[in-house]
Coordinates of C-alpha atoms in Angstrom, one line a residue:
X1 CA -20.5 -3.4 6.0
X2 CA -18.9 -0.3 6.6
X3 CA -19.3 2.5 5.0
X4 CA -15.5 3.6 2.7
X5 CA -14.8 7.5 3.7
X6 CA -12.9 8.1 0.6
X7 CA -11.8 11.6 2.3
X8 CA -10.0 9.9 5.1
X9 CA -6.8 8.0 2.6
X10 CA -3.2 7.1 2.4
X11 CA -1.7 4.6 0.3
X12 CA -2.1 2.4 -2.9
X13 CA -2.4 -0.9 -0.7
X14 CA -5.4 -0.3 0.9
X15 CA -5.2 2.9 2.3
X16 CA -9.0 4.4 3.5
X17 CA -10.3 4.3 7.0
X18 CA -14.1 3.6 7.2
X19 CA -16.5 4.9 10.3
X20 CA -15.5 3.2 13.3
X21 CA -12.2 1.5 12.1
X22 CA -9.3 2.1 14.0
X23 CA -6.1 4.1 12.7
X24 CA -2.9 3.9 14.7
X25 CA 0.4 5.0 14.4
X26 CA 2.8 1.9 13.8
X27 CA 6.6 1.8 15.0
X28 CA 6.8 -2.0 14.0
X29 CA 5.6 -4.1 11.7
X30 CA 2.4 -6.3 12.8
X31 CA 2.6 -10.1 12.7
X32 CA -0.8 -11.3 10.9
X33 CA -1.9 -14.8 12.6
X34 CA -3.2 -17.0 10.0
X35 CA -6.8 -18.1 10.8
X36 CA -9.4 -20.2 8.7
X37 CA -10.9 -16.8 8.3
X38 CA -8.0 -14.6 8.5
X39 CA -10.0 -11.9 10.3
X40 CA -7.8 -11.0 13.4
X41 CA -4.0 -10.0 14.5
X42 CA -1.6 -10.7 17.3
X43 CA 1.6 -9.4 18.2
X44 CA 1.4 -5.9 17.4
X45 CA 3.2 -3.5 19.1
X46 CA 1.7 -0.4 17.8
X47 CA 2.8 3.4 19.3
X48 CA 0.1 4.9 21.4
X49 CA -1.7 7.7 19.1
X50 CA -0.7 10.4 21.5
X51 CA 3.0 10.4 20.1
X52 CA 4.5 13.4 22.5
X53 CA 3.9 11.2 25.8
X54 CA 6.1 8.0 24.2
X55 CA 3.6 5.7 25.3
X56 CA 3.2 2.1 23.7
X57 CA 0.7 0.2 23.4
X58 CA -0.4 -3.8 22.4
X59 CA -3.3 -4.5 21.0
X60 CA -3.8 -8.3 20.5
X61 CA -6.6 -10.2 18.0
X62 CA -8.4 -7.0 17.2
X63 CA -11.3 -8.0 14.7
X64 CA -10.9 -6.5 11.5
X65 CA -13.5 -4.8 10.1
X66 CA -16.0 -6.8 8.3
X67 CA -15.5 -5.3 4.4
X68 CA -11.9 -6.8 5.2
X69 CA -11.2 -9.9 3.3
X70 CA -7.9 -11.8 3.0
X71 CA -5.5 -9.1 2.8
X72 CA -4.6 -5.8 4.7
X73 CA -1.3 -3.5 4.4
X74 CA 1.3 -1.5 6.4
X75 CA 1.6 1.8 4.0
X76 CA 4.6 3.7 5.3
X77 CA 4.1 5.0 8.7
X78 CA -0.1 3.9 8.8
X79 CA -1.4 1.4 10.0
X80 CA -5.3 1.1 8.5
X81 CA -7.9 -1.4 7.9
X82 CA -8.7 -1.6 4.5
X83 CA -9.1 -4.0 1.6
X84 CA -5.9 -4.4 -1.5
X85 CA -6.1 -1.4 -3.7
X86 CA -9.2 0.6 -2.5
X87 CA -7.9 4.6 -3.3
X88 CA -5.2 3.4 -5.2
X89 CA -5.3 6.7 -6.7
X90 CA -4.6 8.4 -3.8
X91 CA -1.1 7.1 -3.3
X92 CA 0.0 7.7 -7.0
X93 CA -1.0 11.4 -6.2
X94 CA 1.5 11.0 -3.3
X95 CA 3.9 9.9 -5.7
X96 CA 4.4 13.4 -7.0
X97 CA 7.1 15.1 -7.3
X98 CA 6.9 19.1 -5.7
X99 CA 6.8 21.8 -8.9
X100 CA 8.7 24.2 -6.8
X101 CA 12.5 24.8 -7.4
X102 CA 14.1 24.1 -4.6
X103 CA 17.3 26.3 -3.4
X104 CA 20.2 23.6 -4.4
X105 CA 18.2 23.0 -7.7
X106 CA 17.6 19.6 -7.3
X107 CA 14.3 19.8 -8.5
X108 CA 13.7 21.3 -12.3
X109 CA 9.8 21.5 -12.4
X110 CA 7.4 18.5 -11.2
X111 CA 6.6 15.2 -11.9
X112 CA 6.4 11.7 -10.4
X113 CA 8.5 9.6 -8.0
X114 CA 8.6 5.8 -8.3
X115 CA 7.7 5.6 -5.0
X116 CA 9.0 7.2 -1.4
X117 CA 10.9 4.0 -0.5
X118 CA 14.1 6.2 0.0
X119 CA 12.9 7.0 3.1
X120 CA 11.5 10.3 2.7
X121 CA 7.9 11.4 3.6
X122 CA 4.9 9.9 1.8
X123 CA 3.0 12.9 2.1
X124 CA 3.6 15.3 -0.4
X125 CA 3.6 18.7 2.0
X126 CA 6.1 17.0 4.1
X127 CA 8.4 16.2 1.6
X128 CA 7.9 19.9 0.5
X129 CA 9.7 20.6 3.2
X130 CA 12.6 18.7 2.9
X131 CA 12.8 16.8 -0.2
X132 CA 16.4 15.2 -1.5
X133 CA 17.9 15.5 -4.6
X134 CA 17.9 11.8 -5.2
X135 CA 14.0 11.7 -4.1
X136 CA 12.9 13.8 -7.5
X137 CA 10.9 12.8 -10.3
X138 CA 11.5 10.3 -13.0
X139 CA 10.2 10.0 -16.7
X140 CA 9.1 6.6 -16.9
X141 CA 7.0 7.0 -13.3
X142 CA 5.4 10.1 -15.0
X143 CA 4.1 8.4 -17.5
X144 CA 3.6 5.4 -15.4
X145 CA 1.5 7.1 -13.2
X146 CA -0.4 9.5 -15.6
X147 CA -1.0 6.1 -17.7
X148 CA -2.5 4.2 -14.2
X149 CA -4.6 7.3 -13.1
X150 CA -6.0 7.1 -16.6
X151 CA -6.9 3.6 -15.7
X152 CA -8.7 4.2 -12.7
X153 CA -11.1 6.5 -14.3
X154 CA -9.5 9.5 -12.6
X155 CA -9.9 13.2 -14.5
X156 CA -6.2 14.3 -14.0
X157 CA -7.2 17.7 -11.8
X158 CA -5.0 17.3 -9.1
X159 CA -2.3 16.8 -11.8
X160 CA 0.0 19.7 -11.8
X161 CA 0.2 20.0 -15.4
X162 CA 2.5 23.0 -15.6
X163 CA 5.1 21.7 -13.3
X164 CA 5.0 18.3 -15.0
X165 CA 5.3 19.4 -18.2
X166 CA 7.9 21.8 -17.1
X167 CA 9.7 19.1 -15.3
X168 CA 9.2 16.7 -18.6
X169 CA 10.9 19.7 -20.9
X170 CA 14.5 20.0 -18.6
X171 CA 14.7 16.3 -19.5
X172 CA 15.5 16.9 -23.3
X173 CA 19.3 16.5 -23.3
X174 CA 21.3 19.6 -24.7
X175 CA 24.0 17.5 -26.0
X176 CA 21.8 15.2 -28.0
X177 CA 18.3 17.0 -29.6
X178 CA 15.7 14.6 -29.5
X179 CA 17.0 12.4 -26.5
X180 CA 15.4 12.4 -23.0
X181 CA 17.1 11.5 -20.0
X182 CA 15.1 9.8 -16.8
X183 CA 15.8 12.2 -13.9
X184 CA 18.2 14.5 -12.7
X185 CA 20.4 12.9 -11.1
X186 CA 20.1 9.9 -13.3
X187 CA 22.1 9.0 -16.3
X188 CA 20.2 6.9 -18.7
X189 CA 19.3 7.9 -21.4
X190 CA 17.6 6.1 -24.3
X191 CA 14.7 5.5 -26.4
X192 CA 12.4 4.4 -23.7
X193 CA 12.8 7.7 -22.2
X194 CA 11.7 9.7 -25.2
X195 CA 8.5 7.1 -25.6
X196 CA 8.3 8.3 -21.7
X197 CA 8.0 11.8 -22.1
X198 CA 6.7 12.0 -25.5
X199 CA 3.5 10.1 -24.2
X200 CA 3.2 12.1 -20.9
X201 CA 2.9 15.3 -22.6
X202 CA 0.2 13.8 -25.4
X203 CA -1.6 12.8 -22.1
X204 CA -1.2 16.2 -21.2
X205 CA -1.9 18.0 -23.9
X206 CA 1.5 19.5 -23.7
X207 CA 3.6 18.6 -26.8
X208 CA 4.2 22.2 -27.2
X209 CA 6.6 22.0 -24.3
X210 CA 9.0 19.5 -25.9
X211 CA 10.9 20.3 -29.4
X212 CA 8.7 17.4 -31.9
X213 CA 11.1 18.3 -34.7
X214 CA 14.3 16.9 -33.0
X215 CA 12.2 14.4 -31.6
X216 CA 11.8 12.9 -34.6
X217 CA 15.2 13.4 -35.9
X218 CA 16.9 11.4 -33.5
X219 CA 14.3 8.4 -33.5
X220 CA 15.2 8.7 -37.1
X221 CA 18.9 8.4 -36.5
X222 CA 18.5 5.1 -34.5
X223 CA 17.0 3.3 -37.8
X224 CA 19.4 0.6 -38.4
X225 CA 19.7 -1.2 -41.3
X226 CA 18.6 -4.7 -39.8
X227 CA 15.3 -2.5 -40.3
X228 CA 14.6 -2.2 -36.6
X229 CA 15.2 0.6 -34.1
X230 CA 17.9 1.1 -31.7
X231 CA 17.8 2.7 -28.1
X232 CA 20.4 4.8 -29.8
X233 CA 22.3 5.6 -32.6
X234 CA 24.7 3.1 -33.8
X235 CA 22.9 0.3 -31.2
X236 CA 21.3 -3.3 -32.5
X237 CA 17.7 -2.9 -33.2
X238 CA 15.7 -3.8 -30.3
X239 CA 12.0 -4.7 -30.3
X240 CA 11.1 -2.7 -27.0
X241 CA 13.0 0.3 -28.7
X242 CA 11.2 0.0 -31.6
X243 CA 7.7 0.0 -30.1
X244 CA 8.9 3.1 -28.0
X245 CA 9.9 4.6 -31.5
X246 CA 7.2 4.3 -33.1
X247 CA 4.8 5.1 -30.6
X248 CA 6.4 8.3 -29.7
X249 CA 6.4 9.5 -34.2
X250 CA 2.8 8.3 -33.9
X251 CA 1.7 10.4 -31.0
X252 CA 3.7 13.5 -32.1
X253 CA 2.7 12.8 -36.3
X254 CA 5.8 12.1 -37.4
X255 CA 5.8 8.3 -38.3
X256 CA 4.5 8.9 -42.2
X257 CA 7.6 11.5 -42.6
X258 CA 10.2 8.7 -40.8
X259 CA 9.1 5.6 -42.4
X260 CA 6.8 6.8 -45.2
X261 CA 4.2 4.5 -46.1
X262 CA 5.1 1.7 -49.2
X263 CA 8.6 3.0 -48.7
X264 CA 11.9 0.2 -48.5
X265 CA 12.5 1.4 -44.7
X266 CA 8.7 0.2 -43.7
X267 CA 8.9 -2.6 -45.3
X268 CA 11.9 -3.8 -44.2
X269 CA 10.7 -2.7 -40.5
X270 CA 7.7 -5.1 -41.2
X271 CA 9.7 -8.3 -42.5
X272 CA 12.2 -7.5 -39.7
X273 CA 9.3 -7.5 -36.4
X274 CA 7.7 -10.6 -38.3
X275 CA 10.8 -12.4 -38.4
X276 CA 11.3 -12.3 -34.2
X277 CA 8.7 -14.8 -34.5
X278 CA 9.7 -18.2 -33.6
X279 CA 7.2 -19.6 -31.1
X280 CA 6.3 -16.8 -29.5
X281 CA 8.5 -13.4 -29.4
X282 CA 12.0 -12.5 -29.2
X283 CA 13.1 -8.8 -29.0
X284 CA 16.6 -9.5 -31.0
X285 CA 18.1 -11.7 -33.5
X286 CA 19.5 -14.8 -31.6
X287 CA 17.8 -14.6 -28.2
X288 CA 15.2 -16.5 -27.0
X289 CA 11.6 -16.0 -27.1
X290 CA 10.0 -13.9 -24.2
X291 CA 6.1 -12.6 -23.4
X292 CA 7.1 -9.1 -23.4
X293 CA 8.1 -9.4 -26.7
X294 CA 4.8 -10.3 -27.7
X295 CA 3.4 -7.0 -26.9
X296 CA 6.3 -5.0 -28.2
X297 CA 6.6 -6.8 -31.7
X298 CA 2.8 -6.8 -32.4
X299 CA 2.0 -3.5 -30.8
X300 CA 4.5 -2.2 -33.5
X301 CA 2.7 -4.2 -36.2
X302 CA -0.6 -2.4 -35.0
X303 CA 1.0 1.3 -34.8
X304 CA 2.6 1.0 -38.2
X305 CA -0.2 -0.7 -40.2
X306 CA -1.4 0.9 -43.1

């Protein structure tokens, strides 16, 4: 078997060459020809690796290599050998948004994109170069990808932790303390954003760059009297709200001073998650039960028991 060079990667879908594997520019998409096996190709027209002369060339029933199982990827403009999810760290790293300002402002601080599928470059230094405003970073994808690196057993050093935390802070919308938007150019705004970017900067060790105090206010604010939380004030409670809500007091130590132990707002936040109960989980009064609800409802439960 060959040997993985992990130096040599590209992308979350397999995405290292090995010695002696074969790396080739790719114009078009390959057609894979199914085989008992599954261990060769056909019908690939795949650009000739010296790009300046505009050279083509096919390559039919090339053997993979033998670490190669059942599945092998196209990641953006590469076309490489390599088993599902090998490096997967690699492309979340790509994911990230640059920490530099750039001159139309489009860009306030760093983060993470949810992926590069706009069309811009997959590697980070060429999107440097010319990144669009509508290719910046988002909330959810930071924590999303902070949250999946963790996974993976990676340490966070390549992480620009300034720039994301900066990026994380110009979220906080000036109109509403406490509330978080998801992106610059993007206007949601709700309770999953502030679970977003509360838990990023815990991950971070970077709560300092987000105001706590109105935080918690507005979480406190979408309490409703069904007992639940709201994405926002004045809103139904929600289940997936909730769990973002109190999560996010939790992380930043404010849950005992929102919905003090013993007190009627707890309790009633209890009886209210128990009672979306029917087989399994529902995340309102009146709809119908879901999975997702399952985690939501008893990952509050676990958050707020005493």
């Amino acid at each position: 078997m060959n040997k993985i060079n992990k130096t040599d990667c590209c992308g979350l879908y397999g995405c290292c060459a090995t010695e002696g594997s074969m790396r080739f520019k790719s114009s078009l998409a390959c057609t894979k020809r199914e085989t008992d096996d599954k261990d060769r190709f056909e019908n690939c027209n795949l650009k000739n690796s010296d790009e300046e002369n505009g050279e083509y060339r096919t390559f039919r029933n090339k053997t993979l290599p033998d670490h190669v199982t059942n599945e092998t990827h196209f990641v953006y403009d590469q076309f490489t050998l390599e088993p599902h999810g090998v490096q997967a760290t690699q492309q979340l790293y790509h994911q990230a948004a640059s920490s530099k300002k750039s001159t139309d402002s489009q860009n306030n601080g760093g983060g993470f994109r949810g992926s590069s599928l706009i069309g811009c470059p997959s590697d980070p230094e060429k999107a440097k170069l010319n990144r669009s405003k509508y290719d910046g970073s988002h909330v959810t994808m930071v924590y999303s990808a902070l949250a999946s690196l963790l996974l993976l057993g990676d340490d966070l050093s390549r992480v620009d932790r300034q720039g994301t935390l900066v990026g994380l802070s110009a979220m906080q919308c000036s109109d509403e303390p406490g509330l978080f938007k998801a992106g610059d150019i993007c206007a949601e705004r709700d309770m999953r954003f502030v679970f977003s970017a509360v838990a990023s900067c815990y991950i971070l060790n970077g709560l300092e760059y987000i105001n706590c105090e109105n935080v918690a206010d507005f979480i406190a604010k979408c309490l409703t009297y069904q007992g639940g939380f709201a994405n926002l004030p004045d809103l139904e409670a929600h289940a997936g709200a909730t769990y973002c809500a109190v999560a996010s007091l939790s992380l930043i130590n404010k849950l005992e001073s929102v919905i003090p132990v013993g007190s009627k707002s707890r309790n009633l936040l209890i009886k209210w998650l128990l009672n979306l109960q029917k087989e399994g989980f529902h995340g309102r009064i009146g709809k119908p039960d879901d999975t997702c609800y399952t985690f939501w409802v008893c990952a509050s439960l676990k958050v707020i028991e005493t």
